[in-house]
Amino acid sequence: MQNLPTYDDVVAAADRINGHAHKTPVLTSRTVNEDLQAEVFFKCENLQRMGAFKFRGAFNALSRFDAEQRKAGVVAFSSGNHAQAIALSAKLLGIPATIVMPHDAPAAKVAATKGYGGKVVIYDRYTQDREQIGRELAEKEGLTLIPPYDHPDVLAGQGTAAKELFEEVGPLDYLFVPLGGGGLLSGCALATRALAPDCKLYGVEPEAGNDGQRSFKSGSIVHIDTPKTIADGAQTQHLGEVTFPIIRRDVTDILTASDSELIDCMSFLASRMKIVVEPTGCLGLAAARQLKEQVQGKRVGVLISGGNIDMSRFAALLQS
Ligand SMILES: *Cc1c(COP(=O)(O)O)cnc(C)c1O
């Protein structure tokens, strides 16, 4: 097997993004603590630059380009947040960026990507293979493809979120992390095993697409059709070749949450904690609520992964 990234790579990523990414705040809520009878710490990556943790991995990966790669540019395929992360990081580092996005990507995400100066190429999420389109562009124009999760530099960057959390609040008994393709979870797993080895670490994915859970149980990567869920940041079809072995080794288990649980959490986070969180960003809290009995009396981390959602959609979901 390939050499998997280690916690040293997370530490190196933290140095590279230092001064460029925000050290996001850790929020607490008396109401949540009372509800769960636990001490809960929310790591708020919805308040990260461009509104999600993905800036960490993107900036780390682009920082490692050599002169030739910087000149030719980067290509990325993404349902949204990775696109914005690559576009913003590329702009900050003076690298041209091409982004392959689905036809139904949220308008705010497309607009933000263009706003950061990225060139956007649209494809049909249900009939075309974005990975193939990305690879063809990479070959034809000499661009370097940075995938949204299955890349050592990307996942090492994402792991800096958990590193910061543990450094700020100390060891935890539980940590709940949203799961799509597993860049965030695998990176956070490296940091967790280094900084809080006894912490129970859960990945949380949408119920409609539980490929991660099935992969974790069976020991090989399960592929599914694009799941229909409001959690658009986790509409992935499979875990990665690099992320999966780390997840299998270091993660305690994979849980799922339904769309209606996510809406409840979104509503709670907005009304009680005054923060805007996109549906995917609510996966961790939904799972912590499910494990109410286990987490009682414990120190619990919840990673809020992002906050990018059109306000009209946000309002519509809260009324649904
Ligand atoms: C991308 C994303 C995820 C999933 O991250 P992976 O690294 O693909 O597992 C979760 N939440 C948000 C907000 C995202 O943008």
PDB file of N, CA, C and O in Angstrom, residues 92-139:
ATOM      1  N   LEU A  92      -5.207  34.054  -4.072  1.00  0.00           N
ATOM      2  CA  LEU A  92      -4.243  34.548  -3.079  1.00  0.00           C
ATOM      3  C   LEU A  92      -2.810  34.205  -3.470  1.00  0.00           C
ATOM      4  O   LEU A  92      -1.881  34.942  -3.174  1.00  0.00           O
ATOM      5  N   LEU A  93      -2.637  33.054  -4.157  1.00  0.00           N
ATOM      6  CA  LEU A  93      -1.289  32.601  -4.509  1.00  0.00           C
ATOM      7  C   LEU A  93      -0.914  32.971  -5.950  1.00  0.00           C
ATOM      8  O   LEU A  93       0.167  32.613  -6.415  1.00  0.00           O
ATOM      9  N   GLY A  94      -1.814  33.664  -6.652  1.00  0.00           N
ATOM     10  CA  GLY A  94      -1.526  34.098  -8.023  1.00  0.00           C
ATOM     11  C   GLY A  94      -1.480  32.958  -9.021  1.00  0.00           C
ATOM     12  O   GLY A  94      -0.681  32.951  -9.966  1.00  0.00           O
ATOM     13  N   ILE A  95      -2.362  31.963  -8.843  1.00  0.00           N
ATOM     14  CA  ILE A  95      -2.400  30.792  -9.730  1.00  0.00           C
ATOM     15  C   ILE A  95      -3.735  30.799 -10.481  1.00  0.00           C
ATOM     16  O   ILE A  95      -4.785  30.978  -9.865  1.00  0.00           O
ATOM     17  N   PRO A  96      -3.753  30.606 -11.834  1.00  0.00           N
ATOM     18  CA  PRO A  96      -5.038  30.542 -12.546  1.00  0.00           C
ATOM     19  C   PRO A  96      -5.830  29.286 -12.154  1.00  0.00           C
ATOM     20  O   PRO A  96      -5.250  28.216 -11.976  1.00  0.00           O
ATOM     21  N   ALA A  97      -7.174  29.422 -12.024  1.00  0.00           N
ATOM     22  CA  ALA A  97      -8.000  28.294 -11.571  1.00  0.00           C
ATOM     23  C   ALA A  97      -9.161  28.043 -12.523  1.00  0.00           C
ATOM     24  O   ALA A  97      -9.836  28.978 -12.964  1.00  0.00           O
ATOM     25  N   THR A  98      -9.388  26.754 -12.879  1.00  0.00           N
ATOM     26  CA  THR A  98     -10.561  26.328 -13.637  1.00  0.00           C
ATOM     27  C   THR A  98     -11.363  25.389 -12.740  1.00  0.00           C
ATOM     28  O   THR A  98     -10.802  24.454 -12.173  1.00  0.00           O
ATOM     29  N   ILE A  99     -12.683  25.632 -12.629  1.00  0.00           N
ATOM     30  CA  ILE A  99     -13.517  24.840 -11.719  1.00  0.00           C
ATOM     31  C   ILE A  99     -14.642  24.161 -12.491  1.00  0.00           C
ATOM     32  O   ILE A  99     -15.381  24.816 -13.228  1.00  0.00           O
ATOM     33  N   VAL A 100     -14.766  22.823 -12.345  1.00  0.00           N
ATOM     34  CA  VAL A 100     -15.836  22.049 -12.970  1.00  0.00           C
ATOM     35  C   VAL A 100     -16.954  21.875 -11.937  1.00  0.00           C
ATOM     36  O   VAL A 100     -16.751  21.253 -10.900  1.00  0.00           O
ATOM     37  N   MET A 101     -18.135  22.468 -12.226  1.00  0.00           N
ATOM     38  CA  MET A 101     -19.230  22.458 -11.231  1.00  0.00           C
ATOM     39  C   MET A 101     -20.500  21.841 -11.802  1.00  0.00           C
ATOM     40  O   MET A 101     -20.761  21.960 -12.994  1.00  0.00           O
ATOM     41  N   PRO A 102     -21.327  21.203 -10.950  1.00  0.00           N
ATOM     42  CA  PRO A 102     -22.582  20.617 -11.426  1.00  0.00           C
ATOM     43  C   PRO A 102     -23.608  21.679 -11.818  1.00  0.00           C
ATOM     44  O   PRO A 102     -23.581  22.788 -11.296  1.00  0.00           O
ATOM     45  N   HIS A 103     -24.516  21.297 -12.739  1.00  0.00           N
ATOM     46  CA  HIS A 103     -25.523  22.240 -13.244  1.00  0.00           C
ATOM     47  C   HIS A 103     -26.430  22.757 -12.128  1.00  0.00           C
ATOM     48  O   HIS A 103     -26.965  23.837 -12.216  1.00  0.00           O
ATOM     49  N   ASP A 104     -26.595  21.955 -11.062  1.00  0.00           N
ATOM     50  CA  ASP A 104     -27.520  22.357 -10.001  1.00  0.00           C
ATOM     51  C   ASP A 104     -26.799  22.856  -8.749  1.00  0.00           C
ATOM     52  O   ASP A 104     -27.366  22.877  -7.662  1.00  0.00           O
ATOM     53  N   ALA A 105     -25.540  23.260  -8.907  1.00  0.00           N
ATOM     54  CA  ALA A 105     -24.811  23.808  -7.751  1.00  0.00           C
ATOM     55  C   ALA A 105     -25.539  25.063  -7.263  1.00  0.00           C
ATOM     56  O   ALA A 105     -26.054  25.835  -8.074  1.00  0.00           O
ATOM     57  N   PRO A 106     -25.590  25.271  -5.931  1.00  0.00           N
ATOM     58  CA  PRO A 106     -26.265  26.464  -5.409  1.00  0.00           C
ATOM     59  C   PRO A 106     -25.717  27.740  -6.044  1.00  0.00           C
ATOM     60  O   PRO A 106     -24.494  27.890  -6.199  1.00  0.00           O
ATOM     61  N   ALA A 107     -26.641  28.635  -6.416  1.00  0.00           N
ATOM     62  CA  ALA A 107     -26.271  29.865  -7.127  1.00  0.00           C
ATOM     63  C   ALA A 107     -25.195  30.654  -6.378  1.00  0.00           C
ATOM     64  O   ALA A 107     -24.267  31.186  -6.992  1.00  0.00           O
ATOM     65  N   ALA A 108     -25.309  30.698  -5.053  1.00  0.00           N
ATOM     66  CA  ALA A 108     -24.351  31.482  -4.266  1.00  0.00           C
ATOM     67  C   ALA A 108     -22.939  30.913  -4.419  1.00  0.00           C
ATOM     68  O   ALA A 108     -21.961  31.661  -4.434  1.00  0.00           O
ATOM     69  N   LYS A 109     -22.856  29.574  -4.540  1.00  0.00           N
ATOM     70  CA  LYS A 109     -21.539  28.950  -4.637  1.00  0.00           C
ATOM     71  C   LYS A 109     -20.912  29.219  -6.012  1.00  0.00           C
ATOM     72  O   LYS A 109     -19.710  29.472  -6.118  1.00  0.00           O
ATOM     73  N   VAL A 110     -21.738  29.159  -7.074  1.00  0.00           N
ATOM     74  CA  VAL A 110     -21.236  29.462  -8.421  1.00  0.00           C
ATOM     75  C   VAL A 110     -20.773  30.911  -8.483  1.00  0.00           C
ATOM     76  O   VAL A 110     -19.670  31.213  -8.959  1.00  0.00           O
ATOM     77  N   ALA A 111     -21.621  31.804  -7.967  1.00  0.00           N
ATOM     78  CA  ALA A 111     -21.298  33.237  -8.006  1.00  0.00           C
ATOM     79  C   ALA A 111     -20.023  33.527  -7.228  1.00  0.00           C
ATOM     80  O   ALA A 111     -19.158  34.289  -7.682  1.00  0.00           O
ATOM     81  N   ALA A 112     -19.878  32.896  -6.057  1.00  0.00           N
ATOM     82  CA  ALA A 112     -18.692  33.146  -5.232  1.00  0.00           C
ATOM     83  C   ALA A 112     -17.431  32.660  -5.933  1.00  0.00           C
ATOM     84  O   ALA A 112     -16.400  33.336  -5.931  1.00  0.00           O
ATOM     85  N   THR A 113     -17.544  31.488  -6.599  1.00  0.00           N
ATOM     86  CA  THR A 113     -16.381  30.947  -7.303  1.00  0.00           C
ATOM     87  C   THR A 113     -15.934  31.901  -8.406  1.00  0.00           C
ATOM     88  O   THR A 113     -14.751  32.205  -8.549  1.00  0.00           O
ATOM     89  N   LYS A 114     -16.919  32.396  -9.179  1.00  0.00           N
ATOM     90  CA  LYS A 114     -16.592  33.362 -10.238  1.00  0.00           C
ATOM     91  C   LYS A 114     -16.039  34.650  -9.631  1.00  0.00           C
ATOM     92  O   LYS A 114     -15.112  35.258 -10.163  1.00  0.00           O
ATOM     93  N   GLY A 115     -16.623  35.042  -8.499  1.00  0.00           N
ATOM     94  CA  GLY A 115     -16.192  36.261  -7.837  1.00  0.00           C
ATOM     95  C   GLY A 115     -14.726  36.209  -7.406  1.00  0.00           C
ATOM     96  O   GLY A 115     -14.038  37.221  -7.388  1.00  0.00           O
ATOM     97  N   TYR A 116     -14.250  35.012  -7.084  1.00  0.00           N
ATOM     98  CA  TYR A 116     -12.838  34.856  -6.707  1.00  0.00           C
ATOM     99  C   TYR A 116     -11.950  34.767  -7.935  1.00  0.00           C
ATOM    100  O   TYR A 116     -10.745  34.545  -7.818  1.00  0.00           O
ATOM    101  N   GLY A 117     -12.556  34.871  -9.146  1.00  0.00           N
ATOM    102  CA  GLY A 117     -11.744  34.890 -10.359  1.00  0.00           C
ATOM    103  C   GLY A 117     -11.564  33.520 -10.984  1.00  0.00           C
ATOM    104  O   GLY A 117     -10.805  33.363 -11.943  1.00  0.00           O
ATOM    105  N   GLY A 118     -12.281  32.507 -10.505  1.00  0.00           N
ATOM    106  CA  GLY A 118     -12.181  31.169 -11.086  1.00  0.00           C
ATOM    107  C   GLY A 118     -12.964  31.084 -12.395  1.00  0.00           C
ATOM    108  O   GLY A 118     -13.999  31.725 -12.555  1.00  0.00           O
ATOM    109  N   LYS A 119     -12.448  30.278 -13.359  1.00  0.00           N
ATOM    110  CA  LYS A 119     -13.178  30.019 -14.604  1.00  0.00           C
ATOM    111  C   LYS A 119     -14.063  28.795 -14.349  1.00  0.00           C
ATOM    112  O   LYS A 119     -13.576  27.756 -13.904  1.00  0.00           O
ATOM    113  N   VAL A 120     -15.399  28.913 -14.592  1.00  0.00           N
ATOM    114  CA  VAL A 120     -16.331  27.837 -14.237  1.00  0.00           C
ATOM    115  C   VAL A 120     -16.766  27.047 -15.473  1.00  0.00           C
ATOM    116  O   VAL A 120     -17.172  27.631 -16.477  1.00  0.00           O
ATOM    117  N   VAL A 121     -16.651  25.712 -15.428  1.00  0.00           N
ATOM    118  CA  VAL A 121     -17.136  24.805 -16.474  1.00  0.00           C
ATOM    119  C   VAL A 121     -18.271  23.973 -15.857  1.00  0.00           C
ATOM    120  O   VAL A 121     -18.077  23.344 -14.819  1.00  0.00           O
ATOM    121  N   ILE A 122     -19.457  23.997 -16.488  1.00  0.00           N
ATOM    122  CA  ILE A 122     -20.646  23.330 -15.913  1.00  0.00           C
ATOM    123  C   ILE A 122     -20.836  21.920 -16.489  1.00  0.00           C
ATOM    124  O   ILE A 122     -20.627  21.704 -17.681  1.00  0.00           O
ATOM    125  N   TYR A 123     -21.225  20.941 -15.651  1.00  0.00           N
ATOM    126  CA  TYR A 123     -21.564  19.591 -16.138  1.00  0.00           C
ATOM    127  C   TYR A 123     -22.859  19.117 -15.471  1.00  0.00           C
ATOM    128  O   TYR A 123     -23.303  19.697 -14.476  1.00  0.00           O
ATOM    129  N   ASP A 124     -23.465  18.069 -16.018  1.00  0.00           N
ATOM    130  CA  ASP A 124     -24.707  17.516 -15.468  1.00  0.00           C
ATOM    131  C   ASP A 124     -24.380  16.471 -14.404  1.00  0.00           C
ATOM    132  O   ASP A 124     -23.823  15.417 -14.698  1.00  0.00           O
ATOM    133  N   ARG A 125     -24.772  16.765 -13.170  1.00  0.00           N
ATOM    134  CA  ARG A 125     -24.448  15.928 -12.016  1.00  0.00           C
ATOM    135  C   ARG A 125     -24.929  14.479 -12.173  1.00  0.00           C
ATOM    136  O   ARG A 125     -24.309  13.549 -11.702  1.00  0.00           O
ATOM    137  N   TYR A 126     -26.077  14.319 -12.852  1.00  0.00           N
ATOM    138  CA  TYR A 126     -26.681  12.979 -12.903  1.00  0.00           C
ATOM    139  C   TYR A 126     -26.273  12.161 -14.130  1.00  0.00           C
ATOM    140  O   TYR A 126     -26.497  10.965 -14.164  1.00  0.00           O
ATOM    141  N   THR A 127     -25.698  12.815 -15.158  1.00  0.00           N
ATOM    142  CA  THR A 127     -25.363  12.040 -16.366  1.00  0.00           C
ATOM    143  C   THR A 127     -23.881  12.078 -16.742  1.00  0.00           C
ATOM    144  O   THR A 127     -23.420  11.253 -17.520  1.00  0.00           O
ATOM    145  N   GLN A 128     -23.137  13.051 -16.230  1.00  0.00           N
ATOM    146  CA  GLN A 128     -21.734  13.149 -16.644  1.00  0.00           C
ATOM    147  C   GLN A 128     -20.782  12.861 -15.479  1.00  0.00           C
ATOM    148  O   GLN A 128     -21.132  13.075 -14.320  1.00  0.00           O
ATOM    149  N   ASP A 129     -19.601  12.393 -15.774  1.00  0.00           N
ATOM    150  CA  ASP A 129     -18.611  12.047 -14.763  1.00  0.00           C
ATOM    151  C   ASP A 129     -17.638  13.211 -14.572  1.00  0.00           C
ATOM    152  O   ASP A 129     -16.792  13.479 -15.403  1.00  0.00           O
ATOM    153  N   ARG A 130     -17.783  13.883 -13.429  1.00  0.00           N
ATOM    154  CA  ARG A 130     -16.985  15.090 -13.199  1.00  0.00           C
ATOM    155  C   ARG A 130     -15.496  14.779 -13.120  1.00  0.00           C
ATOM    156  O   ARG A 130     -14.658  15.577 -13.507  1.00  0.00           O
ATOM    157  N   GLU A 131     -15.188  13.588 -12.604  1.00  0.00           N
ATOM    158  CA  GLU A 131     -13.771  13.256 -12.446  1.00  0.00           C
ATOM    159  C   GLU A 131     -13.111  13.128 -13.811  1.00  0.00           C
ATOM    160  O   GLU A 131     -11.975  13.552 -14.013  1.00  0.00           O
ATOM    161  N   GLN A 132     -13.872  12.561 -14.757  1.00  0.00           N
ATOM    162  CA  GLN A 132     -13.333  12.400 -16.101  1.00  0.00           C
ATOM    163  C   GLN A 132     -13.145  13.758 -16.782  1.00  0.00           C
ATOM    164  O   GLN A 132     -12.129  14.016 -17.416  1.00  0.00           O
ATOM    165  N   ILE A 133     -14.147  14.640 -16.626  1.00  0.00           N
ATOM    166  CA  ILE A 133     -14.051  15.981 -17.208  1.00  0.00           C
ATOM    167  C   ILE A 133     -12.829  16.708 -16.640  1.00  0.00           C
ATOM    168  O   ILE A 133     -12.049  17.312 -17.374  1.00  0.00           O
ATOM    169  N   GLY A 134     -12.668  16.612 -15.331  1.00  0.00           N
ATOM    170  CA  GLY A 134     -11.528  17.250 -14.676  1.00  0.00           C
ATOM    171  C   GLY A 134     -10.201  16.716 -15.206  1.00  0.00           C
ATOM    172  O   GLY A 134      -9.280  17.479 -15.507  1.00  0.00           O
ATOM    173  N   ARG A 135     -10.143  15.399 -15.345  1.00  0.00           N
ATOM    174  CA  ARG A 135      -8.897  14.779 -15.817  1.00  0.00           C
ATOM    175  C   ARG A 135      -8.574  15.180 -17.259  1.00  0.00           C
ATOM    176  O   ARG A 135      -7.422  15.417 -17.603  1.00  0.00           O
ATOM    177  N   GLU A 136      -9.621  15.239 -18.093  1.00  0.00           N
ATOM    178  CA  GLU A 136      -9.401  15.636 -19.495  1.00  0.00           C
ATOM    179  C   GLU A 136      -8.865  17.054 -19.593  1.00  0.00           C
ATOM    180  O   GLU A 136      -7.930  17.327 -20.344  1.00  0.00           O
ATOM    181  N   LEU A 137      -9.467  17.955 -18.805  1.00  0.00           N
ATOM    182  CA  LEU A 137      -8.998  19.340 -18.801  1.00  0.00           C
ATOM    183  C   LEU A 137      -7.553  19.416 -18.323  1.00  0.00           C
ATOM    184  O   LEU A 137      -6.735  20.157 -18.871  1.00  0.00           O
ATOM    185  N   ALA A 138      -7.248  18.633 -17.309  1.00  0.00           N
ATOM    186  CA  ALA A 138      -5.903  18.631 -16.751  1.00  0.00           C
ATOM    187  C   ALA A 138      -4.898  18.225 -17.820  1.00  0.00           C
ATOM    188  O   ALA A 138      -3.856  18.864 -17.995  1.00  0.00           O
ATOM    189  N   GLU A 139      -5.254  17.167 -18.567  1.00  0.00           N
ATOM    190  CA  GLU A 139      -4.342  16.659 -19.585  1.00  0.00           C
ATOM    191  C   GLU A 139      -4.171  17.638 -20.734  1.00  0.00           C
ATOM    192  O   GLU A 139      -3.068  17.945 -21.153  1.00  0.00           O
TER     193      GLU A 139
END
